[in-house]
PDB file of C-alpha atoms and ligand atoms in Angstrom:
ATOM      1  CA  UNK A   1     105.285  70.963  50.405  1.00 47.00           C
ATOM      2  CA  UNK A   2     105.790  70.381  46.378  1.00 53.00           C
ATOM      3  CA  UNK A   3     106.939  66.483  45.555  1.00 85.00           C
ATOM      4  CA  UNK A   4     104.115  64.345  46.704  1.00 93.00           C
ATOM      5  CA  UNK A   5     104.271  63.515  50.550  1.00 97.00           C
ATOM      6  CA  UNK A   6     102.551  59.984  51.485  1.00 98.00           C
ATOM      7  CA  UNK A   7     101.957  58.368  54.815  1.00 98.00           C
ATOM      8  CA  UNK A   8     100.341  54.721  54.903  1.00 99.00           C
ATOM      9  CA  UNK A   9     100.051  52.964  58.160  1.00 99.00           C
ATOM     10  CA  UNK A  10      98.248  49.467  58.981  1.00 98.00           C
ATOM     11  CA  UNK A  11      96.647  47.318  61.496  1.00 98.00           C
ATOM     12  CA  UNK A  12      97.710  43.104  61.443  1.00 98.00           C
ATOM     13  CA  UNK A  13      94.572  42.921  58.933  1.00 98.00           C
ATOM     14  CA  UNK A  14      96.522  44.798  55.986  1.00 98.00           C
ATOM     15  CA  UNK A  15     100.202  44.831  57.384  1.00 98.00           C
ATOM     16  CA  UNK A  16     101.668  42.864  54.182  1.00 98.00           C
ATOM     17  CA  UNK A  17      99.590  44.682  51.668  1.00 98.00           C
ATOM     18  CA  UNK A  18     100.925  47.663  53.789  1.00 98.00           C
ATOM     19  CA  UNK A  19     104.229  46.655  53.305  1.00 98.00           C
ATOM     20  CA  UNK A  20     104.130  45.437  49.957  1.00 98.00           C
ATOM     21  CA  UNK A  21     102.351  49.224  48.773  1.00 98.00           C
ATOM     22  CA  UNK A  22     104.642  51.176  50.964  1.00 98.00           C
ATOM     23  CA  UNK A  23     108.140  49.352  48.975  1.00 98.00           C
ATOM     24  CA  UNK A  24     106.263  49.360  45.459  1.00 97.00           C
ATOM     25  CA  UNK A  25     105.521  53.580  46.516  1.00 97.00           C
ATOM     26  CA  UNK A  26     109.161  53.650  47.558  1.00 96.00           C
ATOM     27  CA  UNK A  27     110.411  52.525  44.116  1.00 96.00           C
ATOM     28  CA  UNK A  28     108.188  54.606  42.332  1.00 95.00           C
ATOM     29  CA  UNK A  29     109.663  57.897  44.039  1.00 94.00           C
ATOM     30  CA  UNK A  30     106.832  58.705  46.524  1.00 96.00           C
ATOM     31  CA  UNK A  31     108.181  60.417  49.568  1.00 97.00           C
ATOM     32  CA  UNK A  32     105.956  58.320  52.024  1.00 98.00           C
ATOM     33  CA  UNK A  33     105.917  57.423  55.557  1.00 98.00           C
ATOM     34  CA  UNK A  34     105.296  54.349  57.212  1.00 98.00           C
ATOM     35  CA  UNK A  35     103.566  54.646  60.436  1.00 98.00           C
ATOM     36  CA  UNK A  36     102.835  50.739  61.297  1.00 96.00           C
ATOM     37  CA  UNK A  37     102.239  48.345  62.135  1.00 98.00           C
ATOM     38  CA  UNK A  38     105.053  46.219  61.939  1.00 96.00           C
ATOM     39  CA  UNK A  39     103.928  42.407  62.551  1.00 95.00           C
ATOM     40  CA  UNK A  40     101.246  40.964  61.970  1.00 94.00           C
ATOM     41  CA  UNK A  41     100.578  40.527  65.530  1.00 97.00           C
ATOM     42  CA  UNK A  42      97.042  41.570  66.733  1.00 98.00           C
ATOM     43  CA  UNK A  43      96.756  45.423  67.468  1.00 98.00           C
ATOM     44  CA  UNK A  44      93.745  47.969  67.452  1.00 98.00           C
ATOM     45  CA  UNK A  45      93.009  50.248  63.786  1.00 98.00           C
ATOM     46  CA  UNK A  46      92.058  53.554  65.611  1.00 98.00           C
ATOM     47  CA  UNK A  47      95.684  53.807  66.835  1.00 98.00           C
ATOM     48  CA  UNK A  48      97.559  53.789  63.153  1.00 98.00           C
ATOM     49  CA  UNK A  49      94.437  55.847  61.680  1.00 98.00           C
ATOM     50  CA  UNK A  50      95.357  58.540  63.747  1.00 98.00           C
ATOM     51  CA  UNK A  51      98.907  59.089  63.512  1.00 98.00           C
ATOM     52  CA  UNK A  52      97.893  59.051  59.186  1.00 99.00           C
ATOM     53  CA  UNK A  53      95.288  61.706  60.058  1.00 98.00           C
ATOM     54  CA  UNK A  54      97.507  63.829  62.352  1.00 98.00           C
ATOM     55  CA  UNK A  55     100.540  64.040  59.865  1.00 98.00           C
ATOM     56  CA  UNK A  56      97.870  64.921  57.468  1.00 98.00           C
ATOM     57  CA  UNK A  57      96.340  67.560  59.795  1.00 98.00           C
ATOM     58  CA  UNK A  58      99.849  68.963  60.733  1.00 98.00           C
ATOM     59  CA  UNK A  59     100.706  69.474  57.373  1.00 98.00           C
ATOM     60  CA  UNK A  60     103.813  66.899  57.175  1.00 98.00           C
ATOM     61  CA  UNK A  61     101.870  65.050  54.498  1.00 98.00           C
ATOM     62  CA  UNK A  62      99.694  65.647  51.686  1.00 98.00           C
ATOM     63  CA  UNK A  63      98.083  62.158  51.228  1.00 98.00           C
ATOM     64  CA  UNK A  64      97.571  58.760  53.412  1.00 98.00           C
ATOM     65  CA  UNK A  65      96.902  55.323  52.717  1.00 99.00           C
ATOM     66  CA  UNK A  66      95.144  53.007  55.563  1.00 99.00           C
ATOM     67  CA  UNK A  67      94.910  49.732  55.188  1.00 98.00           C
ATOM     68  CA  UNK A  68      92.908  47.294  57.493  1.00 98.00           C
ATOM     69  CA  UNK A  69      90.895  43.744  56.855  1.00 98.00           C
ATOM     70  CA  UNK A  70      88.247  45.387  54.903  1.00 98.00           C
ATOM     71  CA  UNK A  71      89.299  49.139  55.014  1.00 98.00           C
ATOM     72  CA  UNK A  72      85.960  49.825  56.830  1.00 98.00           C
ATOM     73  CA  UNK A  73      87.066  50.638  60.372  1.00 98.00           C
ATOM     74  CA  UNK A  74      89.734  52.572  59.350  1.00 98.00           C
ATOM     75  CA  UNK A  75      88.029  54.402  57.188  1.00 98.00           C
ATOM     76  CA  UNK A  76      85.547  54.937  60.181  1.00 98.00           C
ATOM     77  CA  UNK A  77      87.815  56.702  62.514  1.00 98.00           C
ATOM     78  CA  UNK A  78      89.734  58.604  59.783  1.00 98.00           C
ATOM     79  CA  UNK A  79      86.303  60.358  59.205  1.00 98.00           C
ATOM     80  CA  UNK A  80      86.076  61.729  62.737  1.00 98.00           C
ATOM     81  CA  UNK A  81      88.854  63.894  62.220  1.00 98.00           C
ATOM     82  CA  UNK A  82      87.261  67.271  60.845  1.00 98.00           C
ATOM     83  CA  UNK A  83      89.625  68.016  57.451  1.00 98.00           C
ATOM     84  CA  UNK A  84      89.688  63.914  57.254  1.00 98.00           C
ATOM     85  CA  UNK A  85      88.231  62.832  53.627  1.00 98.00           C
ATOM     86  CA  UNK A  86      88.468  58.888  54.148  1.00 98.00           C
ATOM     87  CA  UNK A  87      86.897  56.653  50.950  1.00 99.00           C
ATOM     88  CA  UNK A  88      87.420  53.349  51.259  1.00 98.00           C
ATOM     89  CA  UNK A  89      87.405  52.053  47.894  1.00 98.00           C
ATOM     90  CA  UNK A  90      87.366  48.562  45.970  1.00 98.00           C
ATOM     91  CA  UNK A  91      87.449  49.856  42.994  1.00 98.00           C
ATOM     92  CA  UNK A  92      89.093  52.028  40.143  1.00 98.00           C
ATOM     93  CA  UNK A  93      85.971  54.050  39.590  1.00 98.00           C
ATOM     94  CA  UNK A  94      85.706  54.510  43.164  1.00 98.00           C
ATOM     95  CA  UNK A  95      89.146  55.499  43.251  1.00 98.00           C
ATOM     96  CA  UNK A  96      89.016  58.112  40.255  1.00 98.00           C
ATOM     97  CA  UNK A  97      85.519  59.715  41.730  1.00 98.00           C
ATOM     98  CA  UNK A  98      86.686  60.155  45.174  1.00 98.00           C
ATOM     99  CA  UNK A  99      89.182  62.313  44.250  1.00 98.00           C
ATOM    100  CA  UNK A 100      87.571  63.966  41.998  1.00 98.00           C
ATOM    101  CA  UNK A 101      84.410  64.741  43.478  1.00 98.00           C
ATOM    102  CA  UNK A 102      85.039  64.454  47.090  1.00 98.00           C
ATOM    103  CA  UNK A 103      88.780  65.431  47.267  1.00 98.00           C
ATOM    104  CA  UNK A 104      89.437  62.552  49.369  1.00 98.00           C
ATOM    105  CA  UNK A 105      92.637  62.520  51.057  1.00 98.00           C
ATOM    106  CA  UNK A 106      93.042  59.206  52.664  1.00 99.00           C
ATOM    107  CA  UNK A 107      92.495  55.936  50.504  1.00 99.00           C
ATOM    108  CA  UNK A 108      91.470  52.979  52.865  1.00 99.00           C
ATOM    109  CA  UNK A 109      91.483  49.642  51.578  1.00 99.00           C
ATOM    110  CA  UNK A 110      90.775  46.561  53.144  1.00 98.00           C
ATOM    111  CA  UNK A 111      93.506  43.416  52.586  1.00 98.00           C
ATOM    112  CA  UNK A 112      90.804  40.921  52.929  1.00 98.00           C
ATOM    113  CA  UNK A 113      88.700  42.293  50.133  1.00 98.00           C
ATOM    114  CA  UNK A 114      90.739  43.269  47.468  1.00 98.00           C
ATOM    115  CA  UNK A 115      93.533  41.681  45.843  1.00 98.00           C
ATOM    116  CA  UNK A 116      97.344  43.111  45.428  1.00 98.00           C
ATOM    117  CA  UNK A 117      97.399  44.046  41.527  1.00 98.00           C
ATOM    118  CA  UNK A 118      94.165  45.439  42.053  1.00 98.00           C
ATOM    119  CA  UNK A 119      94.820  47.460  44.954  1.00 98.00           C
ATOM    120  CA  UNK A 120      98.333  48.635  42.938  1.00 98.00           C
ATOM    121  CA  UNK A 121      96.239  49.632  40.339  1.00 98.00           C
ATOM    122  CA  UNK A 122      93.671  51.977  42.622  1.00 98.00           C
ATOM    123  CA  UNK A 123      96.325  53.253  44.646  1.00 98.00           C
ATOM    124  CA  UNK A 124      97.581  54.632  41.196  1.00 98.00           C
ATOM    125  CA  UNK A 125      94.526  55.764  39.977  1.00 98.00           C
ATOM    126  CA  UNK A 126      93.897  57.615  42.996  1.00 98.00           C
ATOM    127  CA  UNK A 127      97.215  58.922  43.387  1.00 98.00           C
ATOM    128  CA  UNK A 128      97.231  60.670  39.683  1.00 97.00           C
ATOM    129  CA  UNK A 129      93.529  62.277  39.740  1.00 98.00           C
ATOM    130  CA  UNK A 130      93.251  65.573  40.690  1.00 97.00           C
ATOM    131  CA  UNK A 131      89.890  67.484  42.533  1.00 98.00           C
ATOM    132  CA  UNK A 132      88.022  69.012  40.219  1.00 97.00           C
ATOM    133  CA  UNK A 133      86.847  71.547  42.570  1.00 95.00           C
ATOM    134  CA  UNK A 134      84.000  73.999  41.385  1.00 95.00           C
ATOM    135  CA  UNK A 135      80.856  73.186  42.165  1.00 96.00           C
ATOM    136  CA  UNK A 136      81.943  70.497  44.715  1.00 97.00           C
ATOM    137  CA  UNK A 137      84.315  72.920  46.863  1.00 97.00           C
ATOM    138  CA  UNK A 138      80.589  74.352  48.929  1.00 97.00           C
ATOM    139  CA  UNK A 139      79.556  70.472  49.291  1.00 97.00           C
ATOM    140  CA  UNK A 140      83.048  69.764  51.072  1.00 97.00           C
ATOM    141  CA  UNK A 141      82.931  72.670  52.818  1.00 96.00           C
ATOM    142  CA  UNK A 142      79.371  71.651  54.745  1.00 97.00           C
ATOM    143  CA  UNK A 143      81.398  68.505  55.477  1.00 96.00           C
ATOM    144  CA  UNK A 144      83.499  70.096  58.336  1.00 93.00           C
ATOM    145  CA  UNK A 145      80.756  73.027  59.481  1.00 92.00           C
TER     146      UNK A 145
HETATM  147  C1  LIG B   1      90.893  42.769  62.229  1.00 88.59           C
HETATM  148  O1  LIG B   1      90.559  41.427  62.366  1.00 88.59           O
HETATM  149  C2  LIG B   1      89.812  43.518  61.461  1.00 88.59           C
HETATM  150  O2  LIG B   1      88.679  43.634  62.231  1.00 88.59           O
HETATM  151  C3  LIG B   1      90.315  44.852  61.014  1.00 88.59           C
HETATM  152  O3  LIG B   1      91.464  44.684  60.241  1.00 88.59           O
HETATM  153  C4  LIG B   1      89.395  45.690  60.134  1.00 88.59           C
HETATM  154  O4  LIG B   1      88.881  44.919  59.087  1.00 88.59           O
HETATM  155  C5  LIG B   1      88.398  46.505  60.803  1.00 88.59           C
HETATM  156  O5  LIG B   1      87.638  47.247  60.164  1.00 88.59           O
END
């Protein structure tokens, strides 16, 4: 895998911020896959977390994005799949140190708690920081043992 590979995937909670991300992704050249859901008719988080965190696990992505009414239970169930680095994050800071630090690979964000621009802006920030590795590769190591 070289260009970036995205997936993002929603429950009703964050299915227009879903949408909105996953066209304003589109037009910025991320190659990114939408999983769901597709109406904002009432359906269950677990189901869309897993099908980000098993293209993840398979290898067909790099990176996901879950979004939910406050990012909380899907960042929940994202973090019981070992390899799974969910943050859910309100912030840029957040955003910039979870990569960072913790090598996060799935941003969730909650539709009820942050607003669009700012969850444009720390989808951004966490899509353009890189791990720094080093001393924090042993510390996300003990997270899967
Ligand atoms: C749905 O009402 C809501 O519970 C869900 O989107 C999410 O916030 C759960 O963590």
């Amino acid at each position: 895998m070289n260009r970036i590979k995205l997936a993002i995937a929603s429950d009703h909670g964050g299915f227009i911020l879903k949408n909105n991300l996953y066209k304003n992704l589109l037009i910025k050249g991320y190659d990114i896959v939408d999983f769901g859901t597709n109406s904002s008719e009432s359906c269950d988080y677990p189901v869309y977390a897993k099908k980000v965190c098993e293209a993840i696990l398979n290898e067909d992505v790099h990176y996901g994005i879950l979004v939910c009414g406050t990012g909380i239970g899907m960042q929940m169930c994202a973090n019981r799949f070992k390899g799974i680095r969910a943050a859910c994050v309100s912030d840029t800071y957040s955003a910039k140190m979870s990569r960072l630090h913790n090598n996060s690979n799935i941003l969730t964000l909650g539709a009820r708690v942050v607003g669009e621009g700012l969850a444009y802006d720390i989808v951004n920030v966490w899509l353009n920081t890189n791990y720094e590795g080093g001393r924090h590769e042993k510390r996300i190591k003990m997270l899967d043992e």
